[in-house]
Amino acid sequence: MLNSISSVRSPLKESSLHLMESDTPVSLVIPFHLRSAGWVLAAAIFLVSVPVFLQAPLVRLVPLLSLVLTGGWLILGLRLLHRSSTRLWGDILLGFAGSWLAGSIYWGWLRWEPLLHIPTEAICLPLALWCLIQGRFQVGSFFYLGSLIGTAITDLYFYLVELIPHWRKLMQVDAELATPIYQSAIAAVTTSWGLSWVVILLIVLLIIGVLPLWSRSMGWWAFSGAVLGTILVDGLFWLAASAS
């Protein structure tokens, strides 16, 4: 008798659960996705900003250590990939490792030549494109691409406003002698030509950074975070130069 009652309750229970799941409002599902995407966006912005506070001083003092740390980011990213709960963060960390590697190489040994900046930063571009074509490591690959595009637009501004000579001088003097160079660079930026290009390229970065947020792909949100993070980094450099 008990068995027959249980056999009746079990299908009823499964049926009611199925009904509850099918009747779940879409609004209860979408916020969870948006929260996850929001964390990816925030993580991407944070990871783009990290080199300003951590890698920049480290690579000047101990460039080899900065380069070796790339292996640490890779190992940590791969370990996180093996767990379903942290796979997303392992993915984006692998993309960050690519940016860290390029930054270590350029700012450690090649920083005196601005023309080598973008080619060096793009060192992992073939790998990122291959991953996207293969449908693997989408979040990290999109993060790397967003970071690279943001860097390229920033470099484009340096060329348009003729700040490259200032760049070369800054890389050749000690920090205590850099103030006059910063002031000269700020004078070039605050001209009508310099400010016009600030507005134009800022709008370009905002468009490139905001449009992907309409996507439901975590990779595109990582891309947006990397591009929007570039605006934050450039703003920090502006404040630092203005305060010098």
PDB file of C-alpha atoms in Angstrom:
ATOM      1  CA  MET A   1       0.000   0.000   0.000  1.00  0.00           C
ATOM      2  CA  LEU A   2       2.769   2.406   0.969  1.00  0.00           C
ATOM      3  CA  ASN A   3       4.680   1.503  -2.153  1.00  0.00           C
ATOM      4  CA  SER A   4       1.681   2.240  -4.347  1.00  0.00           C
ATOM      5  CA  ILE A   5       1.170   5.638  -2.651  1.00  0.00           C
ATOM      6  CA  SER A   6       4.863   6.457  -3.136  1.00  0.00           C
ATOM      7  CA  SER A   7       4.683   5.451  -6.785  1.00  0.00           C
ATOM      8  CA  VAL A   8       1.771   7.860  -7.239  1.00  0.00           C
ATOM      9  CA  ARG A   9       3.469  10.717  -5.346  1.00  0.00           C
ATOM     10  CA  SER A  10       6.733  10.416  -7.255  1.00  0.00           C
ATOM     11  CA  PRO A  11       5.302  11.176 -10.721  1.00  0.00           C
ATOM     12  CA  LEU A  12       3.102  13.887  -9.213  1.00  0.00           C
ATOM     13  CA  LYS A  13       6.158  15.444  -7.562  1.00  0.00           C
ATOM     14  CA  GLU A  14       8.171  15.282 -10.774  1.00  0.00           C
ATOM     15  CA  SER A  15       5.274  16.708 -12.743  1.00  0.00           C
ATOM     16  CA  SER A  16       4.812  19.612 -10.324  1.00  0.00           C
ATOM     17  CA  LEU A  17       8.543  20.355 -10.361  1.00  0.00           C
ATOM     18  CA  HIS A  18       8.527  20.332 -14.149  1.00  0.00           C
ATOM     19  CA  LEU A  19       5.537  22.683 -14.133  1.00  0.00           C
ATOM     20  CA  MET A  20       7.243  25.031 -11.677  1.00  0.00           C
ATOM     21  CA  GLU A  21      10.382  25.115 -13.817  1.00  0.00           C
ATOM     22  CA  SER A  22       8.456  25.761 -17.008  1.00  0.00           C
ATOM     23  CA  ASP A  23       6.432  28.525 -15.325  1.00  0.00           C
ATOM     24  CA  THR A  24       9.536  30.267 -13.930  1.00  0.00           C
ATOM     25  CA  PRO A  25       9.410  33.876 -15.109  1.00  0.00           C
ATOM     26  CA  VAL A  26      12.182  34.856 -17.493  1.00  0.00           C
ATOM     27  CA  SER A  27      12.950  37.853 -15.264  1.00  0.00           C
ATOM     28  CA  LEU A  28      14.167  35.460 -12.561  1.00  0.00           C
ATOM     29  CA  VAL A  29      16.666  33.884 -14.949  1.00  0.00           C
ATOM     30  CA  ILE A  30      18.082  36.940 -16.739  1.00  0.00           C
ATOM     31  CA  PRO A  31      19.358  38.794 -13.622  1.00  0.00           C
ATOM     32  CA  PHE A  32      21.543  35.792 -12.767  1.00  0.00           C
ATOM     33  CA  HIS A  33      23.114  36.004 -16.210  1.00  0.00           C
ATOM     34  CA  LEU A  34      23.497  39.754 -15.884  1.00  0.00           C
ATOM     35  CA  ARG A  35      25.114  39.412 -12.472  1.00  0.00           C
ATOM     36  CA  SER A  36      27.636  36.949 -13.859  1.00  0.00           C
ATOM     37  CA  ALA A  37      28.290  39.158 -16.882  1.00  0.00           C
ATOM     38  CA  GLY A  38      28.594  42.152 -14.581  1.00  0.00           C
ATOM     39  CA  TRP A  39      31.302  40.388 -12.592  1.00  0.00           C
ATOM     40  CA  VAL A  40      33.112  39.563 -15.830  1.00  0.00           C
ATOM     41  CA  LEU A  41      32.899  43.219 -16.851  1.00  0.00           C
ATOM     42  CA  ALA A  42      34.242  44.372 -13.481  1.00  0.00           C
ATOM     43  CA  ALA A  43      37.017  41.762 -13.536  1.00  0.00           C
ATOM     44  CA  ALA A  44      38.109  42.848 -17.018  1.00  0.00           C
ATOM     45  CA  ILE A  45      38.250  46.514 -15.979  1.00  0.00           C
ATOM     46  CA  PHE A  46      40.240  45.554 -12.894  1.00  0.00           C
ATOM     47  CA  LEU A  47      42.690  43.369 -14.818  1.00  0.00           C
ATOM     48  CA  VAL A  48      43.354  46.133 -17.357  1.00  0.00           C
ATOM     49  CA  SER A  49      44.107  48.488 -14.476  1.00  0.00           C
ATOM     50  CA  VAL A  50      46.389  46.082 -12.596  1.00  0.00           C
ATOM     51  CA  PRO A  51      49.487  46.712 -14.756  1.00  0.00           C
ATOM     52  CA  VAL A  52      49.326  50.429 -13.917  1.00  0.00           C
ATOM     53  CA  PHE A  53      49.719  49.765 -10.193  1.00  0.00           C
ATOM     54  CA  LEU A  54      51.641  46.477 -10.153  1.00  0.00           C
ATOM     55  CA  GLN A  55      53.421  45.697 -13.405  1.00  0.00           C
ATOM     56  CA  ALA A  56      54.641  49.204 -14.297  1.00  0.00           C
ATOM     57  CA  PRO A  57      56.855  49.658 -11.206  1.00  0.00           C
ATOM     58  CA  LEU A  58      57.829  45.977 -11.122  1.00  0.00           C
ATOM     59  CA  VAL A  59      58.938  45.800 -14.743  1.00  0.00           C
ATOM     60  CA  ARG A  60      61.187  48.826 -14.346  1.00  0.00           C
ATOM     61  CA  LEU A  61      62.911  47.400 -11.277  1.00  0.00           C
ATOM     62  CA  VAL A  62      62.944  43.667 -12.021  1.00  0.00           C
ATOM     63  CA  PRO A  63      61.807  43.008 -15.624  1.00  0.00           C
ATOM     64  CA  LEU A  64      62.826  39.352 -15.494  1.00  0.00           C
ATOM     65  CA  LEU A  65      60.613  38.750 -12.451  1.00  0.00           C
ATOM     66  CA  SER A  66      57.671  40.334 -14.252  1.00  0.00           C
ATOM     67  CA  LEU A  67      58.288  38.021 -17.201  1.00  0.00           C
ATOM     68  CA  VAL A  68      58.499  34.938 -14.962  1.00  0.00           C
ATOM     69  CA  LEU A  69      55.229  35.910 -13.277  1.00  0.00           C
ATOM     70  CA  THR A  70      53.522  35.232 -16.607  1.00  0.00           C
ATOM     71  CA  GLY A  71      53.989  31.538 -15.862  1.00  0.00           C
ATOM     72  CA  GLY A  72      52.307  32.038 -12.507  1.00  0.00           C
ATOM     73  CA  TRP A  73      49.246  33.621 -14.123  1.00  0.00           C
ATOM     74  CA  LEU A  74      49.104  30.774 -16.650  1.00  0.00           C
ATOM     75  CA  ILE A  75      49.321  28.075 -13.973  1.00  0.00           C
ATOM     76  CA  LEU A  76      46.655  29.767 -11.856  1.00  0.00           C
ATOM     77  CA  GLY A  77      44.403  30.211 -14.894  1.00  0.00           C
ATOM     78  CA  LEU A  78      44.751  26.560 -15.896  1.00  0.00           C
ATOM     79  CA  ARG A  79      44.010  25.379 -12.351  1.00  0.00           C
ATOM     80  CA  LEU A  80      40.852  27.489 -12.250  1.00  0.00           C
ATOM     81  CA  LEU A  81      39.804  26.096 -15.629  1.00  0.00           C
ATOM     82  CA  HIS A  82      39.638  22.571 -14.216  1.00  0.00           C
ATOM     83  CA  ARG A  83      36.807  23.500 -11.827  1.00  0.00           C
ATOM     84  CA  SER A  84      33.360  24.210 -13.188  1.00  0.00           C
ATOM     85  CA  SER A  85      32.746  26.862 -10.520  1.00  0.00           C
ATOM     86  CA  THR A  86      35.876  28.837 -11.436  1.00  0.00           C
ATOM     87  CA  ARG A  87      36.230  28.007 -15.141  1.00  0.00           C
ATOM     88  CA  LEU A  88      35.090  31.478 -16.161  1.00  0.00           C
ATOM     89  CA  TRP A  89      37.794  33.160 -14.079  1.00  0.00           C
ATOM     90  CA  GLY A  90      40.474  30.786 -15.314  1.00  0.00           C
ATOM     91  CA  ASP A  91      39.515  31.670 -18.879  1.00  0.00           C
ATOM     92  CA  ILE A  92      39.803  35.424 -18.391  1.00  0.00           C
ATOM     93  CA  LEU A  93      43.041  34.968 -16.435  1.00  0.00           C
ATOM     94  CA  LEU A  94      44.611  33.229 -19.430  1.00  0.00           C
ATOM     95  CA  GLY A  95      43.818  36.283 -21.549  1.00  0.00           C
ATOM     96  CA  PHE A  96      45.309  38.488 -18.863  1.00  0.00           C
ATOM     97  CA  ALA A  97      48.468  36.357 -18.905  1.00  0.00           C
ATOM     98  CA  GLY A  98      48.866  37.149 -22.610  1.00  0.00           C
ATOM     99  CA  SER A  99      48.633  40.885 -21.941  1.00  0.00           C
ATOM    100  CA  TRP A 100      51.007  40.560 -18.981  1.00  0.00           C
ATOM    101  CA  LEU A 101      53.554  38.702 -21.125  1.00  0.00           C
ATOM    102  CA  ALA A 102      53.500  41.363 -23.842  1.00  0.00           C
ATOM    103  CA  GLY A 103      53.757  44.160 -21.271  1.00  0.00           C
ATOM    104  CA  SER A 104      56.689  42.490 -19.539  1.00  0.00           C
ATOM    105  CA  ILE A 105      58.604  42.140 -22.796  1.00  0.00           C
ATOM    106  CA  TYR A 106      57.954  45.653 -24.073  1.00  0.00           C
ATOM    107  CA  TRP A 107      58.265  47.711 -20.888  1.00  0.00           C
ATOM    108  CA  GLY A 108      61.145  45.613 -19.658  1.00  0.00           C
ATOM    109  CA  TRP A 109      63.417  45.737 -22.705  1.00  0.00           C
ATOM    110  CA  LEU A 110      61.854  47.641 -25.614  1.00  0.00           C
ATOM    111  CA  ARG A 111      60.186  50.662 -24.024  1.00  0.00           C
ATOM    112  CA  TRP A 112      62.655  53.108 -25.623  1.00  0.00           C
ATOM    113  CA  GLU A 113      61.093  52.537 -29.058  1.00  0.00           C
ATOM    114  CA  PRO A 114      57.359  53.423 -29.333  1.00  0.00           C
ATOM    115  CA  LEU A 115      57.123  51.895 -32.813  1.00  0.00           C
ATOM    116  CA  LEU A 116      57.610  48.458 -31.247  1.00  0.00           C
ATOM    117  CA  HIS A 117      54.822  48.884 -28.707  1.00  0.00           C
ATOM    118  CA  ILE A 118      51.809  47.573 -30.636  1.00  0.00           C
ATOM    119  CA  PRO A 119      53.744  44.793 -32.449  1.00  0.00           C
ATOM    120  CA  THR A 120      54.937  43.567 -29.046  1.00  0.00           C
ATOM    121  CA  GLU A 121      51.514  43.907 -27.421  1.00  0.00           C
ATOM    122  CA  ALA A 122      50.097  41.851 -30.308  1.00  0.00           C
ATOM    123  CA  ILE A 123      52.477  38.943 -29.690  1.00  0.00           C
ATOM    124  CA  CYS A 124      49.586  36.676 -28.597  1.00  0.00           C
ATOM    125  CA  LEU A 125      47.147  37.891 -31.251  1.00  0.00           C
ATOM    126  CA  PRO A 126      47.515  34.826 -33.524  1.00  0.00           C
ATOM    127  CA  LEU A 127      46.810  32.537 -30.557  1.00  0.00           C
ATOM    128  CA  ALA A 128      43.779  34.581 -29.481  1.00  0.00           C
ATOM    129  CA  LEU A 129      42.327  34.547 -33.004  1.00  0.00           C
ATOM    130  CA  TRP A 130      42.932  30.813 -33.296  1.00  0.00           C
ATOM    131  CA  CYS A 131      41.102  30.220 -30.009  1.00  0.00           C
ATOM    132  CA  LEU A 132      38.140  32.289 -31.191  1.00  0.00           C
ATOM    133  CA  ILE A 133      37.980  30.374 -34.478  1.00  0.00           C
ATOM    134  CA  GLN A 134      38.121  27.085 -32.573  1.00  0.00           C
ATOM    135  CA  GLY A 135      35.533  28.274 -30.043  1.00  0.00           C
ATOM    136  CA  ARG A 136      37.928  27.835 -27.108  1.00  0.00           C
ATOM    137  CA  PHE A 137      38.867  30.228 -24.293  1.00  0.00           C
ATOM    138  CA  GLN A 138      36.395  32.807 -25.590  1.00  0.00           C
ATOM    139  CA  VAL A 139      36.413  35.020 -22.509  1.00  0.00           C
ATOM    140  CA  GLY A 140      40.189  35.288 -22.257  1.00  0.00           C
ATOM    141  CA  SER A 141      40.617  35.767 -25.997  1.00  0.00           C
ATOM    142  CA  PHE A 142      38.043  38.547 -26.142  1.00  0.00           C
ATOM    143  CA  PHE A 143      39.623  40.182 -23.091  1.00  0.00           C
ATOM    144  CA  TYR A 144      43.016  40.145 -24.801  1.00  0.00           C
ATOM    145  CA  LEU A 145      41.562  41.617 -28.019  1.00  0.00           C
ATOM    146  CA  GLY A 146      39.769  44.372 -26.111  1.00  0.00           C
ATOM    147  CA  SER A 147      42.947  45.251 -24.240  1.00  0.00           C
ATOM    148  CA  LEU A 148      44.929  45.330 -27.485  1.00  0.00           C
ATOM    149  CA  ILE A 149      42.388  47.542 -29.273  1.00  0.00           C
ATOM    150  CA  GLY A 150      42.289  49.956 -26.346  1.00  0.00           C
ATOM    151  CA  THR A 151      46.081  50.147 -26.328  1.00  0.00           C
ATOM    152  CA  ALA A 152      46.190  50.703 -30.101  1.00  0.00           C
ATOM    153  CA  ILE A 153      43.741  53.618 -29.894  1.00  0.00           C
ATOM    154  CA  THR A 154      45.774  55.179 -27.080  1.00  0.00           C
ATOM    155  CA  ASP A 155      48.938  54.857 -29.165  1.00  0.00           C
ATOM    156  CA  LEU A 156      47.119  56.379 -32.129  1.00  0.00           C
ATOM    157  CA  TYR A 157      46.466  59.455 -29.988  1.00  0.00           C
ATOM    158  CA  PHE A 158      50.186  59.728 -29.204  1.00  0.00           C
ATOM    159  CA  TYR A 159      50.956  59.782 -32.924  1.00  0.00           C
ATOM    160  CA  LEU A 160      48.187  62.242 -33.817  1.00  0.00           C
ATOM    161  CA  VAL A 161      49.224  64.741 -31.124  1.00  0.00           C
ATOM    162  CA  GLU A 162      52.949  64.167 -31.732  1.00  0.00           C
ATOM    163  CA  LEU A 163      53.691  62.886 -28.238  1.00  0.00           C
ATOM    164  CA  ILE A 164      56.117  60.213 -29.455  1.00  0.00           C
ATOM    165  CA  PRO A 165      59.212  62.423 -28.868  1.00  0.00           C
ATOM    166  CA  HIS A 166      58.058  62.956 -25.278  1.00  0.00           C
ATOM    167  CA  TRP A 167      57.627  59.188 -24.910  1.00  0.00           C
ATOM    168  CA  ARG A 168      61.209  58.567 -25.997  1.00  0.00           C
ATOM    169  CA  LYS A 169      62.562  61.225 -23.650  1.00  0.00           C
ATOM    170  CA  LEU A 170      60.612  59.850 -20.674  1.00  0.00           C
ATOM    171  CA  MET A 171      62.105  56.408 -21.241  1.00  0.00           C
ATOM    172  CA  GLN A 172      65.641  57.835 -21.150  1.00  0.00           C
ATOM    173  CA  VAL A 173      65.581  59.975 -18.004  1.00  0.00           C
ATOM    174  CA  ASP A 174      65.248  59.267 -14.305  1.00  0.00           C
ATOM    175  CA  ALA A 175      61.909  59.838 -12.617  1.00  0.00           C
ATOM    176  CA  GLU A 176      63.074  63.016 -10.866  1.00  0.00           C
ATOM    177  CA  LEU A 177      63.935  64.577 -14.228  1.00  0.00           C
ATOM    178  CA  ALA A 178      60.654  63.697 -15.908  1.00  0.00           C
ATOM    179  CA  THR A 179      58.564  66.650 -14.688  1.00  0.00           C
ATOM    180  CA  PRO A 180      59.508  69.090 -17.500  1.00  0.00           C
ATOM    181  CA  ILE A 181      58.764  66.388 -20.081  1.00  0.00           C
ATOM    182  CA  TYR A 182      55.346  65.721 -18.546  1.00  0.00           C
ATOM    183  CA  GLN A 183      54.584  69.442 -18.542  1.00  0.00           C
ATOM    184  CA  SER A 184      55.560  69.737 -22.196  1.00  0.00           C
ATOM    185  CA  ALA A 185      53.366  66.767 -23.062  1.00  0.00           C
ATOM    186  CA  ILE A 186      50.408  68.223 -21.160  1.00  0.00           C
ATOM    187  CA  ALA A 187      50.860  71.502 -23.048  1.00  0.00           C
ATOM    188  CA  ALA A 188      50.536  69.574 -26.327  1.00  0.00           C
ATOM    189  CA  VAL A 189      47.462  67.701 -25.093  1.00  0.00           C
ATOM    190  CA  THR A 190      45.642  70.850 -23.934  1.00  0.00           C
ATOM    191  CA  THR A 191      45.778  72.507 -27.355  1.00  0.00           C
ATOM    192  CA  SER A 192      42.589  72.598 -29.430  1.00  0.00           C
ATOM    193  CA  TRP A 193      44.049  69.839 -31.647  1.00  0.00           C
ATOM    194  CA  GLY A 194      44.930  67.651 -28.668  1.00  0.00           C
ATOM    195  CA  LEU A 195      41.594  68.130 -26.902  1.00  0.00           C
ATOM    196  CA  SER A 196      39.629  67.519 -30.100  1.00  0.00           C
ATOM    197  CA  TRP A 197      41.280  64.152 -30.546  1.00  0.00           C
ATOM    198  CA  VAL A 198      40.700  63.340 -26.866  1.00  0.00           C
ATOM    199  CA  VAL A 199      36.958  63.791 -27.432  1.00  0.00           C
ATOM    200  CA  ILE A 200      36.921  61.891 -30.750  1.00  0.00           C
ATOM    201  CA  LEU A 201      38.879  58.884 -29.518  1.00  0.00           C
ATOM    202  CA  LEU A 202      37.005  58.843 -26.206  1.00  0.00           C
ATOM    203  CA  ILE A 203      33.740  58.577 -28.134  1.00  0.00           C
ATOM    204  CA  VAL A 204      35.241  55.794 -30.266  1.00  0.00           C
ATOM    205  CA  LEU A 205      36.323  53.881 -27.153  1.00  0.00           C
ATOM    206  CA  LEU A 206      32.902  54.334 -25.546  1.00  0.00           C
ATOM    207  CA  ILE A 207      31.113  53.051 -28.649  1.00  0.00           C
ATOM    208  CA  ILE A 208      33.423  50.059 -28.997  1.00  0.00           C
ATOM    209  CA  GLY A 209      33.156  49.372 -25.269  1.00  0.00           C
ATOM    210  CA  VAL A 210      29.409  49.800 -24.797  1.00  0.00           C
ATOM    211  CA  LEU A 211      27.914  48.170 -27.904  1.00  0.00           C
ATOM    212  CA  PRO A 212      29.047  44.607 -26.977  1.00  0.00           C
ATOM    213  CA  LEU A 213      27.139  44.923 -23.685  1.00  0.00           C
ATOM    214  CA  TRP A 214      23.965  44.155 -25.652  1.00  0.00           C
ATOM    215  CA  SER A 215      25.345  40.665 -26.240  1.00  0.00           C
ATOM    216  CA  ARG A 216      24.613  37.697 -23.988  1.00  0.00           C
ATOM    217  CA  SER A 217      28.132  36.381 -24.548  1.00  0.00           C
ATOM    218  CA  MET A 218      30.495  36.481 -21.584  1.00  0.00           C
ATOM    219  CA  GLY A 219      33.352  36.944 -24.030  1.00  0.00           C
ATOM    220  CA  TRP A 220      31.930  40.179 -25.367  1.00  0.00           C
ATOM    221  CA  TRP A 221      31.429  41.488 -21.830  1.00  0.00           C
ATOM    222  CA  ALA A 222      35.099  40.769 -21.128  1.00  0.00           C
ATOM    223  CA  PHE A 223      35.931  42.635 -24.345  1.00  0.00           C
ATOM    224  CA  SER A 224      33.861  45.617 -23.186  1.00  0.00           C
ATOM    225  CA  GLY A 225      35.511  45.636 -19.781  1.00  0.00           C
ATOM    226  CA  ALA A 226      38.974  45.669 -21.346  1.00  0.00           C
ATOM    227  CA  VAL A 227      38.099  48.564 -23.667  1.00  0.00           C
ATOM    228  CA  LEU A 228      36.330  50.591 -20.971  1.00  0.00           C
ATOM    229  CA  GLY A 229      39.201  49.858 -18.593  1.00  0.00           C
ATOM    230  CA  THR A 230      41.491  51.577 -21.095  1.00  0.00           C
ATOM    231  CA  ILE A 231      39.565  54.806 -20.512  1.00  0.00           C
ATOM    232  CA  LEU A 232      40.170  54.452 -16.778  1.00  0.00           C
ATOM    233  CA  VAL A 233      43.887  53.786 -17.268  1.00  0.00           C
ATOM    234  CA  ASP A 234      44.301  56.707 -19.662  1.00  0.00           C
ATOM    235  CA  GLY A 235      42.517  58.939 -17.176  1.00  0.00           C
ATOM    236  CA  LEU A 236      44.890  57.857 -14.414  1.00  0.00           C
ATOM    237  CA  PHE A 237      47.889  58.663 -16.617  1.00  0.00           C
ATOM    238  CA  TRP A 238      46.386  62.062 -17.379  1.00  0.00           C
ATOM    239  CA  LEU A 239      45.969  62.814 -13.662  1.00  0.00           C
ATOM    240  CA  ALA A 240      49.487  61.605 -12.871  1.00  0.00           C
ATOM    241  CA  ALA A 241      50.994  63.744 -15.621  1.00  0.00           C
ATOM    242  CA  SER A 242      48.939  66.790 -14.610  1.00  0.00           C
ATOM    243  CA  ALA A 243      50.033  66.434 -10.993  1.00  0.00           C
ATOM    244  CA  SER A 244      53.732  66.294 -11.945  1.00  0.00           C
TER     245      SER A 244
END
